Tab-separated table of C-alpha atoms in Angstrom:
chain	number	residue	atom	x	y	z
A	923	UNK	CA	103.674	35.269	176.379
A	924	UNK	CA	106.419	36.512	178.107
A	925	UNK	CA	106.071	36.350	182.179
A	926	UNK	CA	106.050	39.382	183.958
A	927	UNK	CA	109.778	39.265	185.060
A	928	UNK	CA	110.860	38.386	181.694
A	929	UNK	CA	108.786	41.845	180.688
A	930	UNK	CA	110.784	43.652	183.476
A	931	UNK	CA	114.158	42.236	182.142
A	932	UNK	CA	113.363	43.443	178.695
A	933	UNK	CA	112.592	46.920	180.161
A	934	UNK	CA	115.988	46.743	181.680
A	935	UNK	CA	117.952	46.241	178.485
A	936	UNK	CA	115.918	48.719	176.900
A	937	UNK	CA	116.449	51.125	179.331
A	938	UNK	CA	120.364	50.426	179.457
A	939	UNK	CA	120.312	50.552	175.775
A	940	UNK	CA	121.335	47.069	174.870
A	941	UNK	CA	120.140	45.481	171.785
A	942	UNK	CA	118.802	41.689	172.261
A	943	UNK	CA	118.559	41.155	168.542
A	944	UNK	CA	122.339	41.860	167.727
A	945	UNK	CA	123.362	38.276	169.042
A	946	UNK	CA	123.855	35.063	167.265
A	947	UNK	CA	121.679	33.300	169.666
A	948	UNK	CA	118.349	35.416	168.205
A	949	UNK	CA	119.243	34.820	164.436
A	950	UNK	CA	116.357	32.778	164.298
A	951	UNK	CA	114.080	34.388	167.108
A	952	UNK	CA	111.573	35.170	164.390
A	953	UNK	CA	110.944	31.495	163.002
A	954	UNK	CA	110.915	30.296	167.117
A	955	UNK	CA	108.336	32.892	168.003
A	956	UNK	CA	106.033	31.711	165.390
A	957	UNK	CA	106.585	27.972	165.095
A	958	UNK	CA	108.148	26.970	168.585
A	959	UNK	CA	105.512	28.861	170.787
A	960	UNK	CA	104.606	27.058	174.230
A	961	UNK	CA	100.853	26.235	174.911
A	962	UNK	CA	100.024	26.468	178.425
A	963	UNK	CA	99.679	23.194	180.152
A	964	UNK	CA	96.846	22.824	183.051
A	965	UNK	CA	95.559	26.046	184.879
A	966	UNK	CA	98.102	28.489	185.875
A	967	UNK	CA	97.571	32.182	187.668
A	968	UNK	CA	100.285	34.662	187.910
A	969	UNK	CA	100.115	37.793	190.352
A	970	UNK	CA	102.908	40.349	190.008
A	971	UNK	CA	103.639	43.946	191.023
A	972	UNK	CA	106.084	46.670	190.014
A	973	UNK	CA	106.034	48.123	193.449
A	974	UNK	CA	108.644	50.789	192.495
A	975	UNK	CA	110.865	51.588	189.698
A	976	UNK	CA	113.747	49.504	191.332
A	977	UNK	CA	111.746	46.536	192.729
A	978	UNK	CA	109.095	43.614	191.153
A	979	UNK	CA	107.733	40.786	192.876
A	980	UNK	CA	105.557	37.769	191.004
A	981	UNK	CA	103.835	34.989	192.530
A	982	UNK	CA	102.776	31.929	190.519
A	983	UNK	CA	100.389	29.114	191.363
A	984	UNK	CA	99.484	26.283	189.028
A	985	UNK	CA	97.785	22.764	188.709
A	986	UNK	CA	99.199	19.989	186.300
A	987	UNK	CA	98.046	17.006	188.123
A	988	UNK	CA	99.489	18.519	191.532
A	989	UNK	CA	99.665	22.005	192.934
A	990	UNK	CA	102.851	24.017	192.273
A	991	UNK	CA	104.026	27.660	192.242
A	992	UNK	CA	106.845	29.855	192.525
A	993	UNK	CA	108.039	33.246	194.322
A	994	UNK	CA	110.085	35.659	192.332
A	995	UNK	CA	111.904	38.709	193.307
A	996	UNK	CA	113.703	41.259	190.935
A	997	UNK	CA	115.987	44.400	191.949
A	998	UNK	CA	117.242	47.048	189.447
A	999	UNK	CA	119.558	49.871	190.373
A	1000	UNK	CA	118.355	51.310	187.026
A	1001	UNK	CA	114.846	52.959	187.500
A	1002	UNK	CA	112.316	51.102	185.091
A	1003	UNK	CA	109.602	53.567	183.920
A	1004	UNK	CA	107.718	51.018	181.765
A	1005	UNK	CA	103.957	50.447	182.241
A	1006	UNK	CA	103.704	47.372	184.637
A	1007	UNK	CA	99.775	47.497	184.888
A	1008	UNK	CA	98.681	44.358	182.761
A	1009	UNK	CA	95.655	46.295	181.653
A	1010	UNK	CA	97.689	49.078	179.881
A	1011	UNK	CA	101.046	46.838	178.805
A	1012	UNK	CA	101.395	47.011	174.936
A	1013	UNK	CA	100.708	43.387	173.984
A	1014	UNK	CA	103.321	43.783	171.179
A	1015	UNK	CA	106.000	43.777	174.530
A	1016	UNK	CA	104.822	40.567	175.760
A	1017	UNK	CA	103.710	38.507	172.952
A	1018	UNK	CA	106.437	37.525	170.953
A	1019	UNK	CA	105.729	37.470	167.296
A	1020	UNK	CA	107.152	38.550	164.151
A	1021	UNK	CA	110.529	40.699	164.936
A	1022	UNK	CA	110.912	43.718	162.842
A	1023	UNK	CA	114.233	44.708	163.307
A	1024	UNK	CA	115.489	48.422	163.500
A	1025	UNK	CA	118.556	50.282	162.304
A	1026	UNK	CA	121.907	49.397	163.978
A	1027	UNK	CA	122.521	52.082	166.915
A	1028	UNK	CA	125.836	53.768	167.627
A	1029	UNK	CA	127.007	52.584	171.170
A	1030	UNK	CA	126.916	55.236	174.028
A	1031	UNK	CA	130.579	56.889	174.542
A	1032	UNK	CA	132.122	55.683	177.747
A	1033	UNK	CA	132.248	59.243	179.095
A	1034	UNK	CA	128.293	59.491	178.639
A	1035	UNK	CA	128.162	57.254	181.945
A	1036	UNK	CA	130.187	59.334	183.973
A	1037	UNK	CA	129.080	61.185	187.061
A	1038	UNK	CA	131.009	63.502	188.760
A	1039	UNK	CA	130.402	65.167	192.081
A	1040	UNK	CA	132.900	67.192	194.220
A	1041	UNK	CA	135.847	65.964	191.629
A	1042	UNK	CA	135.329	62.537	192.163
A	1043	UNK	CA	133.254	59.867	190.063
A	1044	UNK	CA	130.111	58.761	191.747
A	1045	UNK	CA	128.696	56.698	188.927
A	1046	UNK	CA	127.956	53.026	189.437
A	1047	UNK	CA	127.406	50.187	186.727
A	1048	UNK	CA	123.498	49.568	186.261
A	1049	UNK	CA	122.887	46.079	187.912
A	1050	UNK	CA	119.887	43.701	187.963
A	1051	UNK	CA	119.154	40.696	190.306
A	1052	UNK	CA	116.707	38.369	190.208
A	1053	UNK	CA	115.731	35.168	192.286
A	1054	UNK	CA	112.949	32.534	191.865
A	1055	UNK	CA	112.019	29.871	194.107
A	1056	UNK	CA	110.011	26.970	192.920
A	1057	UNK	CA	107.493	24.954	195.125
A	1058	UNK	CA	107.212	22.298	196.406
A	1059	UNK	CA	110.749	20.912	195.313
A	1060	UNK	CA	112.507	23.957	196.461
A	1061	UNK	CA	114.233	24.523	193.274
A	1062	UNK	CA	115.961	27.911	193.294
A	1063	UNK	CA	116.948	30.074	190.066
A	1064	UNK	CA	118.903	33.280	190.653
A	1065	UNK	CA	120.404	35.718	188.195
A	1066	UNK	CA	122.925	38.420	188.106
A	1067	UNK	CA	122.942	40.861	185.215
A	1068	UNK	CA	125.641	43.627	185.210
A	1069	UNK	CA	126.380	46.442	182.595
A	1070	UNK	CA	130.241	46.848	182.389
A	1071	UNK	CA	130.448	49.541	179.962
A	1072	UNK	CA	128.256	50.525	176.853
A	1073	UNK	CA	129.399	47.705	174.712
A	1074	UNK	CA	129.902	44.808	177.554
A	1075	UNK	CA	127.831	43.022	179.906
A	1076	UNK	CA	128.068	40.175	182.265
A	1077	UNK	CA	125.123	37.914	182.976
A	1078	UNK	CA	125.507	34.791	185.556
A	1079	UNK	CA	122.873	32.776	186.062
A	1080	UNK	CA	122.732	29.790	188.642
A	1081	UNK	CA	120.230	26.769	189.237
A	1082	UNK	CA	120.158	24.787	192.467
A	1083	UNK	CA	118.112	21.523	192.642
A	1084	UNK	CA	118.955	18.492	194.782
A	1085	UNK	CA	118.231	16.442	191.313
A	1086	UNK	CA	120.805	17.789	189.481
A	1087	UNK	CA	124.403	16.607	189.435
A	1088	UNK	CA	126.372	18.088	191.997
A	1089	UNK	CA	123.208	19.898	193.235
A	1090	UNK	CA	123.125	22.565	190.267
A	1091	UNK	CA	124.860	24.544	188.081
A	1092	UNK	CA	126.330	27.799	187.112
A	1093	UNK	CA	126.462	29.460	183.779
A	1094	UNK	CA	128.616	32.635	183.033
A	1095	UNK	CA	128.143	34.699	179.923
A	1096	UNK	CA	130.336	37.888	179.014
A	1097	UNK	CA	128.604	39.612	176.005
A	1098	UNK	CA	130.270	42.319	173.731
A	1099	UNK	CA	128.266	44.670	171.245
A	1100	UNK	CA	129.618	47.207	169.148
A	1101	UNK	CA	126.758	47.278	166.460
A	1102	UNK	CA	128.948	46.362	163.462
A	1103	UNK	CA	129.432	42.911	165.077
A	1104	UNK	CA	128.807	41.114	168.474
A	1105	UNK	CA	130.541	38.406	170.477
A	1106	UNK	CA	129.672	36.338	173.398
A	1107	UNK	CA	131.830	34.045	175.840
A	1108	UNK	CA	130.219	31.548	178.097
A	1109	UNK	CA	131.141	29.019	180.626
A	1110	UNK	CA	128.974	26.378	182.544
A	1111	UNK	CA	129.934	24.255	185.415
A	1112	UNK	CA	127.839	21.328	183.844
A	1113	UNK	CA	130.764	19.392	182.158
A	1114	UNK	CA	132.874	22.339	182.058
A	1115	UNK	CA	131.657	23.658	178.982
A	1116	UNK	CA	133.694	26.521	177.293
A	1117	UNK	CA	131.634	28.326	174.407
A	1118	UNK	CA	131.881	31.335	172.033
A	1119	UNK	CA	129.232	33.028	169.431
A	1120	UNK	CA	129.759	35.833	167.169
A	1121	UNK	CA	127.559	37.783	164.839
A	1122	UNK	CA	129.076	40.001	162.143
A	1123	UNK	CA	126.510	42.410	160.155
A	1124	UNK	CA	127.430	43.542	156.503
A	1125	UNK	CA	126.809	47.036	155.493
A	1126	UNK	CA	127.321	50.359	157.290
A	1127	UNK	CA	129.212	50.682	160.442
A	1128	UNK	CA	126.927	52.547	163.017
A	1129	UNK	CA	130.262	53.626	165.018
A	1130	UNK	CA	131.409	55.481	161.801
A	1131	UNK	CA	129.540	58.969	160.789
A	1132	UNK	CA	128.488	59.372	157.149
A	1133	UNK	CA	130.481	62.163	155.589
A	1134	UNK	CA	128.750	62.143	152.301
A	1135	UNK	CA	125.040	61.060	151.245
A	1136	UNK	CA	125.185	57.275	149.994
A	1137	UNK	CA	124.905	56.464	146.278
A	1138	UNK	CA	121.933	54.777	144.778
A	1139	UNK	CA	123.261	51.314	144.973
A	1140	UNK	CA	124.422	51.578	148.537
A	1141	UNK	CA	121.034	53.062	149.568
A	1142	UNK	CA	119.478	50.080	148.177
A	1143	UNK	CA	121.249	47.910	150.744
A	1144	UNK	CA	120.224	49.966	153.464
A	1145	UNK	CA	116.722	48.573	152.737
A	1146	UNK	CA	118.048	45.392	154.352
A	1147	UNK	CA	120.829	43.769	156.377
A	1148	UNK	CA	122.708	40.793	155.802
A	1149	UNK	CA	124.098	39.207	158.777
A	1150	UNK	CA	126.560	35.694	159.274
A	1151	UNK	CA	127.665	34.091	162.644
A	1152	UNK	CA	128.743	30.696	164.134
A	1153	UNK	CA	128.958	29.069	167.377
A	1154	UNK	CA	131.592	27.053	169.084
A	1155	UNK	CA	131.524	24.969	172.469
A	1156	UNK	CA	133.500	22.245	173.909
A	1157	UNK	CA	132.935	20.315	177.113
A	1158	UNK	CA	136.299	19.923	178.726
A	1159	UNK	CA	134.923	16.752	181.129
A	1160	UNK	CA	133.257	14.886	178.525
A	1161	UNK	CA	135.597	15.656	175.670
A	1162	UNK	CA	132.744	16.542	173.371
A	1163	UNK	CA	132.133	19.664	171.091
A	1164	UNK	CA	129.777	21.014	168.822
A	1165	UNK	CA	129.488	23.839	166.257
A	1166	UNK	CA	126.978	25.646	164.110
A	1167	UNK	CA	126.766	28.634	161.699
A	1168	UNK	CA	124.140	30.437	160.252
A	1169	UNK	CA	123.284	33.645	157.903
A	1170	UNK	CA	120.274	35.686	158.328
A	1171	UNK	CA	118.725	38.849	155.771
A	1172	UNK	CA	116.130	40.846	157.136
A	1173	UNK	CA	114.527	43.917	155.913
A	1174	UNK	CA	114.655	47.060	157.857
A	1175	UNK	CA	111.950	50.025	158.362
A	1176	UNK	CA	113.281	51.859	155.126
A	1177	UNK	CA	112.061	49.028	152.942
A	1178	UNK	CA	108.562	50.035	151.435
A	1179	UNK	CA	107.318	46.559	150.780
A	1180	UNK	CA	106.153	43.479	152.857
A	1181	UNK	CA	108.874	42.856	155.978
A	1182	UNK	CA	110.284	39.541	155.525
A	1183	UNK	CA	113.157	37.573	157.089
A	1184	UNK	CA	115.232	34.387	155.640
A	1185	UNK	CA	117.814	32.343	157.681
A	1186	UNK	CA	119.921	29.327	156.954
A	1187	UNK	CA	121.939	27.478	159.707
A	1188	UNK	CA	124.024	24.498	159.471
A	1189	UNK	CA	125.316	22.071	162.217
A	1190	UNK	CA	127.949	20.220	159.979
A	1191	UNK	CA	128.608	17.595	162.781
A	1192	UNK	CA	125.280	16.415	163.054
A	1193	UNK	CA	124.561	17.180	159.331
A	1194	UNK	CA	121.521	19.169	160.058
A	1195	UNK	CA	120.437	21.788	157.687
A	1196	UNK	CA	117.677	24.318	158.540
A	1197	UNK	CA	115.902	27.270	156.596
A	1198	UNK	CA	113.240	29.478	157.402
A	1199	UNK	CA	111.472	32.050	155.729
A	1200	UNK	CA	109.054	34.637	157.576
A	1201	UNK	CA	107.028	37.287	156.276
A	1202	UNK	CA	104.901	40.147	157.444
A	1203	UNK	CA	101.985	39.690	154.974
A	1204	UNK	CA	99.645	42.360	156.470
A	1205	UNK	CA	99.440	44.682	159.345
A	1206	UNK	CA	97.824	41.871	161.405
A	1207	UNK	CA	99.212	38.730	159.709
A	1208	UNK	CA	102.357	36.974	159.839
A	1209	UNK	CA	103.606	33.697	157.753
A	1210	UNK	CA	106.232	31.592	158.484
A	1211	UNK	CA	107.578	28.082	157.218
A	1212	UNK	CA	110.694	26.277	158.132
A	1213	UNK	CA	112.530	23.159	156.409
A	1214	UNK	CA	114.828	20.917	157.902
A	1215	UNK	CA	117.098	18.439	156.544
A	1216	UNK	CA	119.882	15.929	157.580
A	1217	UNK	CA	122.407	15.160	154.906
A	1218	UNK	CA	123.666	12.121	156.782
A	1219	UNK	CA	120.156	10.156	157.295
A	1220	UNK	CA	118.167	12.326	154.463
A	1221	UNK	CA	115.477	12.660	156.862
A	1222	UNK	CA	113.296	15.741	156.534
A	1223	UNK	CA	110.753	18.180	158.294
A	1224	UNK	CA	108.624	20.697	157.461
A	1225	UNK	CA	106.646	23.326	159.343
A	1226	UNK	CA	104.237	25.892	158.668
A	1227	UNK	CA	103.158	28.522	161.050
A	1228	UNK	CA	101.186	32.109	161.113
A	1229	UNK	CA	99.825	34.342	163.669
A	1230	UNK	CA	96.808	36.659	163.413
A	1231	UNK	CA	96.587	39.805	165.270
A	1232	UNK	CA	93.172	41.344	166.410
A	1233	UNK	CA	92.925	44.880	165.787
A	1234	UNK	CA	89.980	47.447	165.853
A	1235	UNK	CA	89.050	48.954	162.688
A	1236	UNK	CA	91.104	52.277	163.512
A	1237	UNK	CA	94.115	50.220	163.570
A	1238	UNK	CA	93.475	48.781	160.169
A	1239	UNK	CA	92.841	52.032	158.716
A	1240	UNK	CA	96.460	53.248	160.146
A	1241	UNK	CA	98.066	50.531	157.990
A	1242	UNK	CA	96.416	52.299	154.887
A	1243	UNK	CA	97.380	55.670	155.989
A	1244	UNK	CA	101.181	54.379	156.331
A	1245	UNK	CA	101.058	53.120	152.835
A	1246	UNK	CA	99.574	56.241	151.429
A	1247	UNK	CA	101.805	58.595	153.575
A	1248	UNK	CA	98.722	60.423	154.899
A	1249	UNK	CA	97.965	61.403	158.598
A	1250	UNK	CA	96.784	58.908	161.017
A	1251	UNK	CA	94.614	58.864	163.976
A	1252	UNK	CA	95.720	57.409	167.034
A	1253	UNK	CA	94.004	54.006	167.889
A	1254	UNK	CA	93.425	51.580	170.579
A	1255	UNK	CA	96.053	48.783	171.207
A	1256	UNK	CA	95.470	45.305	169.660
A	1257	UNK	CA	93.397	43.072	171.783
A	1258	UNK	CA	94.982	39.544	171.053
A	1259	UNK	CA	96.598	37.494	168.837
A	1260	UNK	CA	96.006	33.870	167.543
A	1261	UNK	CA	98.743	31.469	166.606
A	1262	UNK	CA	98.919	28.332	164.798
A	1263	UNK	CA	101.421	25.766	163.695
A	1264	UNK	CA	101.410	22.555	161.825
A	1265	UNK	CA	104.280	20.021	160.660
A	1266	UNK	CA	104.193	17.314	158.038
A	1267	UNK	CA	103.086	14.530	160.728
A	1268	UNK	CA	99.735	16.452	161.319
A	1269	UNK	CA	100.740	17.862	164.483
A	1270	UNK	CA	98.930	20.764	165.318
A	1271	UNK	CA	99.638	23.779	167.898
A	1272	UNK	CA	96.819	26.502	168.492
A	1273	UNK	CA	97.366	29.478	170.781
A	1274	UNK	CA	95.226	32.392	171.522
A	1275	UNK	CA	96.804	35.377	173.665
A	1276	UNK	CA	95.363	38.679	174.742
A	1277	UNK	CA	93.702	40.473	177.153
A	1278	UNK	CA	90.024	40.738	178.820
A	1279	UNK	CA	89.796	43.561	181.184
A	1280	UNK	CA	92.918	43.654	183.399
A	1281	UNK	CA	93.810	40.243	182.725
A	1282	UNK	CA	96.337	38.953	180.334
A	1283	UNK	CA	95.394	35.246	178.927
A	1284	UNK	CA	97.099	32.572	177.334
A	1285	UNK	CA	95.063	29.519	175.997
A	1286	UNK	CA	96.154	26.972	173.743
A	1287	UNK	CA	96.105	23.088	172.699
A	1288	UNK	CA	98.258	20.874	170.934
A	1289	UNK	CA	96.955	17.730	169.190
A	1290	UNK	CA	97.504	15.249	166.478
A	1291	UNK	CA	94.874	15.084	163.830
A	1292	UNK	CA	95.858	11.479	162.695
A	1293	UNK	CA	94.784	9.998	166.121
A	1294	UNK	CA	91.020	10.200	166.440
A	1295	UNK	CA	90.956	8.374	169.650
A	1296	UNK	CA	92.809	10.624	171.929
A	1297	UNK	CA	93.883	13.591	169.546
A	1298	UNK	CA	94.499	16.242	172.436
A	1299	UNK	CA	97.868	16.063	173.885
A	1300	UNK	CA	97.818	19.400	176.102
A	1301	UNK	CA	95.319	21.785	176.911
A	1302	UNK	CA	95.722	25.054	179.208
A	1303	UNK	CA	94.798	28.354	180.164
A	1304	UNK	CA	97.303	30.651	182.152
A	1305	UNK	CA	96.220	34.136	183.701
A	1306	UNK	CA	98.593	37.062	184.322
A	1307	UNK	CA	97.667	40.068	186.303
A	1308	UNK	CA	100.116	42.936	187.265
A	1309	UNK	CA	99.916	46.248	188.926
């Protein structure tokens, strides 16, 4: 489950019209949400508040052998109108599951952002500032996020910790997204790392308005989107680099059948090949599989996962109404989701997330079926309250 500050940052992206899914870094986001979910460790309590549309605070207290915690503060120059109360937050916005991608949106025109008063431009670029202090180790995290234009964004994140080399690290990321393709340029002070990511979407360009109705063949292509991308990075100090490439096909809202997503990624230097297949098999059920293979060592790994949303009776009937094209009644929000995964070594992870009264909760465990003496590895419970 997303933390409150991550939820607020996603609200900033949404309010500033930034598409997080149109990036090579999120190419396999659906499979990661269904297979790589984290289970809580120990007991953790989060209390947060969006005191105004521009300010947010969050306090965390946990116990994993020793008591620890954190203090977080966030400022946004762009007013955020998202519902911040934990009893009213849409669980789909805080629980990461199957990601049904939407149609590509045409970027805003630059002059749409202009504000004039008395013959002078007075508009300012939207900015987000975030800081978090971890106790008792006094580790400090900071984030500077600024929208430079409708298609450009700058993100600078920092970590200060005496246990790290040079006392900390800084990561700068410049993002450029025009819908049809996106690119990212990064630099990290850790080993003087330079990197580039790129993603290209085949099909119509959202920047070019359609002059005539699409043909039947072209219309069939609008039911899904095929994307290809790559990532390159090189460490100047340690003189080492890496590369990866990947493709993805996913259905769009026009698709009348079950939504599904397929990805294939390759790391040629390490010889790792990974393929995933995810499908939304019903209104409350999603399934996912991932197969990894190394062409050098011939080692392989298989993982299976699923998520099952708990919905009331009215929500289940809404799915039927949507298929039949009949009007549906407004139903209540989902109340929770159960996630599970298993790999070929019989390592199992189970996570239950949802809401009880005014609290959001996340409870899970990981265990090894083959070890009967001590099967459980981690057990935890996390509670969140926000106002």
